[in-house]
C-alpha cells in the first residue's frame, strides 16, 4: 500500500531557533502517539520543507526519525554549479539531507515569474542528479477554474514540466495539485472536485510516462476541518500544508486525522 504523504511547507517562515522550538513540541506529540519502532505501521510519511537556511538544523533534529520523517527543500536551481548568485543546486540540497524538492510552486511561478521551461529544467536536474524526488506543483487560478479550464491548464503545466522525462523510466514522482485560488485563502477545494482533478492527473501521467511510484497530493487551505474528507478520496494520496503546518499542534492534528 502506498504511504500517505503529509507534508509541511513552511515557506519563508522560521529561523533555526523557531525550528528547534517547533520540533520540541512536534516530536513530543509524535513520541506520545507510537513507539518509535512501530512508525512503519502508520502507512504515512511526513515531509518537512523548511527554508534553505534551516535544512541542516532540521535534518539534525529529525535524524532519529528518518524512517518516516523526510526532508525537502522548497525550491532548487537547474544548474549544477557556477555563477548563479543566490541559487542552490541539487547537490547542495542533497548534502543537507533532502530526499525531496518542491519544484514549480505557484509562488515561484507567479511572484518570481518562473516559467514552465525553467520548471521543466529543474525536474530534469533532479532526475539527472538522482536521489531527490521532485514534488512538482501544478494548479490553475480562479479565472481558469471559473471557465472550467483547469484540466487543460494542468495538462499543459504537466506536459511542459515533464517533457524531459517522457520515454524515460523514473522511480518516483509526487505531483502536488495546488489550485492557486485555494492557497492561503481559507477556500479549500471540495473533496469531490479534488478527487476529479487527481483522477485526471493520474490518467494523464499513466499514459506516455513511465513513473515507478506516482503520488498525487493536494495543497490549498488544508486544515483539521477538511483533512479527513480530502484524504478519504482514492486518488488523493496526501496533502501539502502551508499555513496550518506552522503551528506544531495544528500540523500534528492534521497528521493524526489523516492516518487514523
Ligand atoms: P496553505 O495551506 O497556506 O493554503 O498553502 C498551501 C501551499 O501553498 C503549500 O505549498
JSON list of C-alpha atoms in Angstrom, two decimals, residues 124-259:
[
{"chain": "A", "resi": 124, "resn": "UNK", "atom": "CA", "xyz": [15.28, 17.20, -15.32]},
{"chain": "A", "resi": 125, "resn": "UNK", "atom": "CA", "xyz": [18.11, 18.28, -12.99]},
{"chain": "A", "resi": 126, "resn": "UNK", "atom": "CA", "xyz": [16.51, 16.40, -10.09]},
{"chain": "A", "resi": 127, "resn": "UNK", "atom": "CA", "xyz": [16.32, 13.17, -12.09]},
{"chain": "A", "resi": 128, "resn": "UNK", "atom": "CA", "xyz": [19.77, 13.62, -13.61]},
{"chain": "A", "resi": 129, "resn": "UNK", "atom": "CA", "xyz": [21.32, 14.32, -10.22]},
{"chain": "A", "resi": 130, "resn": "UNK", "atom": "CA", "xyz": [19.49, 11.34, -8.72]},
{"chain": "A", "resi": 131, "resn": "UNK", "atom": "CA", "xyz": [18.44, 10.77, -5.13]},
{"chain": "A", "resi": 132, "resn": "UNK", "atom": "CA", "xyz": [15.96, 13.64, -4.95]},
{"chain": "A", "resi": 133, "resn": "UNK", "atom": "CA", "xyz": [12.30, 13.15, -5.88]},
{"chain": "A", "resi": 134, "resn": "UNK", "atom": "CA", "xyz": [10.51, 16.21, -7.27]},
{"chain": "A", "resi": 135, "resn": "UNK", "atom": "CA", "xyz": [7.30, 17.40, -5.65]},
{"chain": "A", "resi": 136, "resn": "UNK", "atom": "CA", "xyz": [6.03, 19.09, -8.79]},
{"chain": "A", "resi": 137, "resn": "UNK", "atom": "CA", "xyz": [3.35, 21.71, -8.13]},
{"chain": "A", "resi": 138, "resn": "UNK", "atom": "CA", "xyz": [0.61, 22.47, -10.63]},
{"chain": "A", "resi": 139, "resn": "UNK", "atom": "CA", "xyz": [-2.72, 24.27, -10.38]},
{"chain": "A", "resi": 140, "resn": "UNK", "atom": "CA", "xyz": [-5.00, 26.77, -12.05]},
{"chain": "A", "resi": 141, "resn": "UNK", "atom": "CA", "xyz": [-6.06, 30.25, -10.97]},
{"chain": "A", "resi": 142, "resn": "UNK", "atom": "CA", "xyz": [-9.63, 31.30, -10.27]},
{"chain": "A", "resi": 143, "resn": "UNK", "atom": "CA", "xyz": [-10.36, 32.69, -13.74]},
{"chain": "A", "resi": 144, "resn": "UNK", "atom": "CA", "xyz": [-9.39, 29.40, -15.32]},
{"chain": "A", "resi": 145, "resn": "UNK", "atom": "CA", "xyz": [-11.49, 27.43, -12.83]},
{"chain": "A", "resi": 146, "resn": "UNK", "atom": "CA", "xyz": [-14.49, 29.68, -13.49]},
{"chain": "A", "resi": 147, "resn": "UNK", "atom": "CA", "xyz": [-14.18, 28.87, -17.19]},
{"chain": "A", "resi": 148, "resn": "UNK", "atom": "CA", "xyz": [-13.80, 25.17, -16.37]},
{"chain": "A", "resi": 149, "resn": "UNK", "atom": "CA", "xyz": [-10.36, 25.19, -17.99]},
{"chain": "A", "resi": 150, "resn": "UNK", "atom": "CA", "xyz": [-8.50, 23.53, -15.10]},
{"chain": "A", "resi": 151, "resn": "UNK", "atom": "CA", "xyz": [-7.87, 20.20, -16.82]},
{"chain": "A", "resi": 152, "resn": "UNK", "atom": "CA", "xyz": [-6.40, 21.71, -19.98]},
{"chain": "A", "resi": 153, "resn": "UNK", "atom": "CA", "xyz": [-4.30, 24.13, -17.91]},
{"chain": "A", "resi": 154, "resn": "UNK", "atom": "CA", "xyz": [-2.88, 21.49, -15.59]},
{"chain": "A", "resi": 155, "resn": "UNK", "atom": "CA", "xyz": [-2.24, 19.14, -18.50]},
{"chain": "A", "resi": 156, "resn": "UNK", "atom": "CA", "xyz": [-0.16, 21.88, -20.17]},
{"chain": "A", "resi": 157, "resn": "UNK", "atom": "CA", "xyz": [1.79, 22.50, -16.97]},
{"chain": "A", "resi": 158, "resn": "UNK", "atom": "CA", "xyz": [2.48, 18.78, -16.55]},
{"chain": "A", "resi": 159, "resn": "UNK", "atom": "CA", "xyz": [3.47, 18.36, -20.16]},
{"chain": "A", "resi": 160, "resn": "UNK", "atom": "CA", "xyz": [5.92, 21.30, -20.03]},
{"chain": "A", "resi": 161, "resn": "UNK", "atom": "CA", "xyz": [7.44, 20.25, -16.72]},
{"chain": "A", "resi": 162, "resn": "UNK", "atom": "CA", "xyz": [7.78, 16.58, -17.57]},
{"chain": "A", "resi": 163, "resn": "UNK", "atom": "CA", "xyz": [8.76, 16.76, -21.20]},
{"chain": "A", "resi": 164, "resn": "UNK", "atom": "CA", "xyz": [12.33, 15.76, -20.32]},
{"chain": "A", "resi": 165, "resn": "UNK", "atom": "CA", "xyz": [11.25, 12.51, -18.67]},
{"chain": "A", "resi": 166, "resn": "UNK", "atom": "CA", "xyz": [8.98, 11.35, -21.48]},
{"chain": "A", "resi": 167, "resn": "UNK", "atom": "CA", "xyz": [10.14, 7.92, -22.57]},
{"chain": "A", "resi": 168, "resn": "UNK", "atom": "CA", "xyz": [12.46, 7.68, -19.60]},
{"chain": "A", "resi": 169, "resn": "UNK", "atom": "CA", "xyz": [11.89, 5.42, -16.60]},
{"chain": "A", "resi": 170, "resn": "UNK", "atom": "CA", "xyz": [11.68, 7.35, -13.36]},
{"chain": "A", "resi": 171, "resn": "UNK", "atom": "CA", "xyz": [11.48, 5.71, -10.00]},
{"chain": "A", "resi": 172, "resn": "UNK", "atom": "CA", "xyz": [9.10, 8.14, -8.36]},
{"chain": "A", "resi": 173, "resn": "UNK", "atom": "CA", "xyz": [7.29, 11.45, -8.66]},
{"chain": "A", "resi": 174, "resn": "UNK", "atom": "CA", "xyz": [5.00, 13.42, -6.42]},
{"chain": "A", "resi": 175, "resn": "UNK", "atom": "CA", "xyz": [2.62, 15.85, -8.09]},
{"chain": "A", "resi": 176, "resn": "UNK", "atom": "CA", "xyz": [1.10, 18.45, -5.78]},
{"chain": "A", "resi": 177, "resn": "UNK", "atom": "CA", "xyz": [-2.17, 19.75, -7.18]},
{"chain": "A", "resi": 178, "resn": "UNK", "atom": "CA", "xyz": [-2.46, 23.19, -5.63]},
{"chain": "A", "resi": 179, "resn": "UNK", "atom": "CA", "xyz": [-5.14, 25.38, -7.19]},
{"chain": "A", "resi": 180, "resn": "UNK", "atom": "CA", "xyz": [-3.87, 28.93, -6.81]},
{"chain": "A", "resi": 181, "resn": "UNK", "atom": "CA", "xyz": [-7.27, 30.21, -5.65]},
{"chain": "A", "resi": 182, "resn": "UNK", "atom": "CA", "xyz": [-7.16, 27.82, -2.68]},
{"chain": "A", "resi": 183, "resn": "UNK", "atom": "CA", "xyz": [-3.67, 28.73, -1.41]},
{"chain": "A", "resi": 184, "resn": "UNK", "atom": "CA", "xyz": [-3.72, 30.79, 1.74]},
{"chain": "A", "resi": 185, "resn": "UNK", "atom": "CA", "xyz": [-7.33, 31.86, 1.15]},
{"chain": "A", "resi": 186, "resn": "UNK", "atom": "CA", "xyz": [-9.19, 29.54, 3.52]},
{"chain": "A", "resi": 187, "resn": "UNK", "atom": "CA", "xyz": [-11.16, 28.42, 0.46]},
{"chain": "A", "resi": 188, "resn": "UNK", "atom": "CA", "xyz": [-10.19, 24.77, 0.04]},
{"chain": "A", "resi": 189, "resn": "UNK", "atom": "CA", "xyz": [-11.39, 22.67, -2.87]},
{"chain": "A", "resi": 190, "resn": "UNK", "atom": "CA", "xyz": [-14.48, 20.49, -2.41]},
{"chain": "A", "resi": 191, "resn": "UNK", "atom": "CA", "xyz": [-13.26, 16.93, -1.88]},
{"chain": "A", "resi": 192, "resn": "UNK", "atom": "CA", "xyz": [-15.16, 15.63, -4.93]},
{"chain": "A", "resi": 193, "resn": "UNK", "atom": "CA", "xyz": [-13.68, 18.32, -7.17]},
{"chain": "A", "resi": 194, "resn": "UNK", "atom": "CA", "xyz": [-10.23, 17.48, -5.80]},
{"chain": "A", "resi": 195, "resn": "UNK", "atom": "CA", "xyz": [-10.78, 13.79, -6.49]},
{"chain": "A", "resi": 196, "resn": "UNK", "atom": "CA", "xyz": [-11.82, 14.60, -10.07]},
{"chain": "A", "resi": 197, "resn": "UNK", "atom": "CA", "xyz": [-8.63, 16.59, -10.72]},
{"chain": "A", "resi": 198, "resn": "UNK", "atom": "CA", "xyz": [-6.42, 13.99, -9.08]},
{"chain": "A", "resi": 199, "resn": "UNK", "atom": "CA", "xyz": [-8.04, 11.26, -11.18]},
{"chain": "A", "resi": 200, "resn": "UNK", "atom": "CA", "xyz": [-7.41, 13.38, -14.25]},
{"chain": "A", "resi": 201, "resn": "UNK", "atom": "CA", "xyz": [-3.73, 13.83, -13.32]},
{"chain": "A", "resi": 202, "resn": "UNK", "atom": "CA", "xyz": [-3.37, 10.07, -12.76]},
{"chain": "A", "resi": 203, "resn": "UNK", "atom": "CA", "xyz": [-4.95, 9.29, -16.12]},
{"chain": "A", "resi": 204, "resn": "UNK", "atom": "CA", "xyz": [-2.72, 11.79, -17.91]},
{"chain": "A", "resi": 205, "resn": "UNK", "atom": "CA", "xyz": [0.50, 10.53, -16.32]},
{"chain": "A", "resi": 206, "resn": "UNK", "atom": "CA", "xyz": [-0.30, 6.85, -16.72]},
{"chain": "A", "resi": 207, "resn": "UNK", "atom": "CA", "xyz": [-0.24, 7.24, -20.48]},
{"chain": "A", "resi": 208, "resn": "UNK", "atom": "CA", "xyz": [3.01, 8.35, -22.05]},
{"chain": "A", "resi": 209, "resn": "UNK", "atom": "CA", "xyz": [5.07, 8.40, -18.87]},
{"chain": "A", "resi": 210, "resn": "UNK", "atom": "CA", "xyz": [6.86, 5.61, -17.11]},
{"chain": "A", "resi": 211, "resn": "UNK", "atom": "CA", "xyz": [6.80, 6.60, -13.48]},
{"chain": "A", "resi": 212, "resn": "UNK", "atom": "CA", "xyz": [7.50, 3.86, -10.95]},
{"chain": "A", "resi": 213, "resn": "UNK", "atom": "CA", "xyz": [5.69, 5.29, -7.98]},
{"chain": "A", "resi": 214, "resn": "UNK", "atom": "CA", "xyz": [3.36, 8.20, -8.62]},
{"chain": "A", "resi": 215, "resn": "UNK", "atom": "CA", "xyz": [1.64, 10.01, -5.81]},
{"chain": "A", "resi": 216, "resn": "UNK", "atom": "CA", "xyz": [-0.70, 12.96, -6.27]},
{"chain": "A", "resi": 217, "resn": "UNK", "atom": "CA", "xyz": [-1.16, 15.15, -3.22]},
{"chain": "A", "resi": 218, "resn": "UNK", "atom": "CA", "xyz": [-3.40, 18.16, -2.65]},
{"chain": "A", "resi": 219, "resn": "UNK", "atom": "CA", "xyz": [-2.47, 21.61, -1.34]},
{"chain": "A", "resi": 220, "resn": "UNK", "atom": "CA", "xyz": [-4.56, 24.71, -0.64]},
{"chain": "A", "resi": 221, "resn": "UNK", "atom": "CA", "xyz": [-6.04, 25.68, 2.73]},
{"chain": "A", "resi": 222, "resn": "UNK", "atom": "CA", "xyz": [-5.79, 22.20, 4.23]},
{"chain": "A", "resi": 223, "resn": "UNK", "atom": "CA", "xyz": [-6.79, 22.27, 7.90]},
{"chain": "A", "resi": 224, "resn": "UNK", "atom": "CA", "xyz": [-8.04, 19.99, 10.65]},
{"chain": "A", "resi": 225, "resn": "UNK", "atom": "CA", "xyz": [-11.55, 20.72, 9.39]},
{"chain": "A", "resi": 226, "resn": "UNK", "atom": "CA", "xyz": [-11.13, 19.32, 5.86]},
{"chain": "A", "resi": 227, "resn": "UNK", "atom": "CA", "xyz": [-8.28, 16.79, 6.05]},
{"chain": "A", "resi": 228, "resn": "UNK", "atom": "CA", "xyz": [-10.44, 13.71, 6.66]},
{"chain": "A", "resi": 229, "resn": "UNK", "atom": "CA", "xyz": [-12.72, 14.32, 3.71]},
{"chain": "A", "resi": 230, "resn": "UNK", "atom": "CA", "xyz": [-9.81, 15.06, 1.37]},
{"chain": "A", "resi": 231, "resn": "UNK", "atom": "CA", "xyz": [-7.64, 12.13, 2.43]},
{"chain": "A", "resi": 232, "resn": "UNK", "atom": "CA", "xyz": [-10.62, 9.79, 2.20]},
{"chain": "A", "resi": 233, "resn": "UNK", "atom": "CA", "xyz": [-10.67, 10.13, -1.59]},
{"chain": "A", "resi": 234, "resn": "UNK", "atom": "CA", "xyz": [-8.99, 7.32, -3.54]},
{"chain": "A", "resi": 235, "resn": "UNK", "atom": "CA", "xyz": [-6.76, 9.50, -5.71]},
{"chain": "A", "resi": 236, "resn": "UNK", "atom": "CA", "xyz": [-5.73, 11.98, -3.01]},
{"chain": "A", "resi": 237, "resn": "UNK", "atom": "CA", "xyz": [-2.51, 10.41, -1.76]},
{"chain": "A", "resi": 238, "resn": "UNK", "atom": "CA", "xyz": [-1.69, 13.10, 0.75]},
{"chain": "A", "resi": 239, "resn": "UNK", "atom": "CA", "xyz": [-1.54, 16.81, 1.40]},
{"chain": "A", "resi": 240, "resn": "UNK", "atom": "CA", "xyz": [0.89, 19.72, 1.22]},
{"chain": "A", "resi": 241, "resn": "UNK", "atom": "CA", "xyz": [0.11, 22.11, 4.04]},
{"chain": "A", "resi": 242, "resn": "UNK", "atom": "CA", "xyz": [1.23, 25.74, 4.27]},
{"chain": "A", "resi": 243, "resn": "UNK", "atom": "CA", "xyz": [-0.34, 27.97, 6.93]},
{"chain": "A", "resi": 244, "resn": "UNK", "atom": "CA", "xyz": [-1.70, 25.19, 9.14]},
{"chain": "A", "resi": 245, "resn": "UNK", "atom": "CA", "xyz": [1.71, 23.49, 9.29]},
{"chain": "A", "resi": 246, "resn": "UNK", "atom": "CA", "xyz": [3.36, 26.44, 11.05]},
{"chain": "A", "resi": 247, "resn": "UNK", "atom": "CA", "xyz": [1.91, 25.51, 14.42]},
{"chain": "A", "resi": 248, "resn": "UNK", "atom": "CA", "xyz": [3.16, 22.09, 15.61]},
{"chain": "A", "resi": 249, "resn": "UNK", "atom": "CA", "xyz": [-0.06, 21.15, 17.41]},
{"chain": "A", "resi": 250, "resn": "UNK", "atom": "CA", "xyz": [-2.22, 22.01, 14.42]},
{"chain": "A", "resi": 251, "resn": "UNK", "atom": "CA", "xyz": [0.04, 20.11, 11.99]},
{"chain": "A", "resi": 252, "resn": "UNK", "atom": "CA", "xyz": [0.13, 17.14, 14.33]},
{"chain": "A", "resi": 253, "resn": "UNK", "atom": "CA", "xyz": [-3.68, 17.17, 14.50]},
{"chain": "A", "resi": 254, "resn": "UNK", "atom": "CA", "xyz": [-3.84, 17.12, 10.69]},
{"chain": "A", "resi": 255, "resn": "UNK", "atom": "CA", "xyz": [-1.37, 14.24, 10.60]},
{"chain": "A", "resi": 256, "resn": "UNK", "atom": "CA", "xyz": [-3.29, 12.28, 13.21]},
{"chain": "A", "resi": 257, "resn": "UNK", "atom": "CA", "xyz": [-6.63, 12.73, 11.47]},
{"chain": "A", "resi": 258, "resn": "UNK", "atom": "CA", "xyz": [-5.04, 11.67, 8.17]},
{"chain": "A", "resi": 259, "resn": "UNK", "atom": "CA", "xyz": [-3.57, 8.42, 9.45]}
]
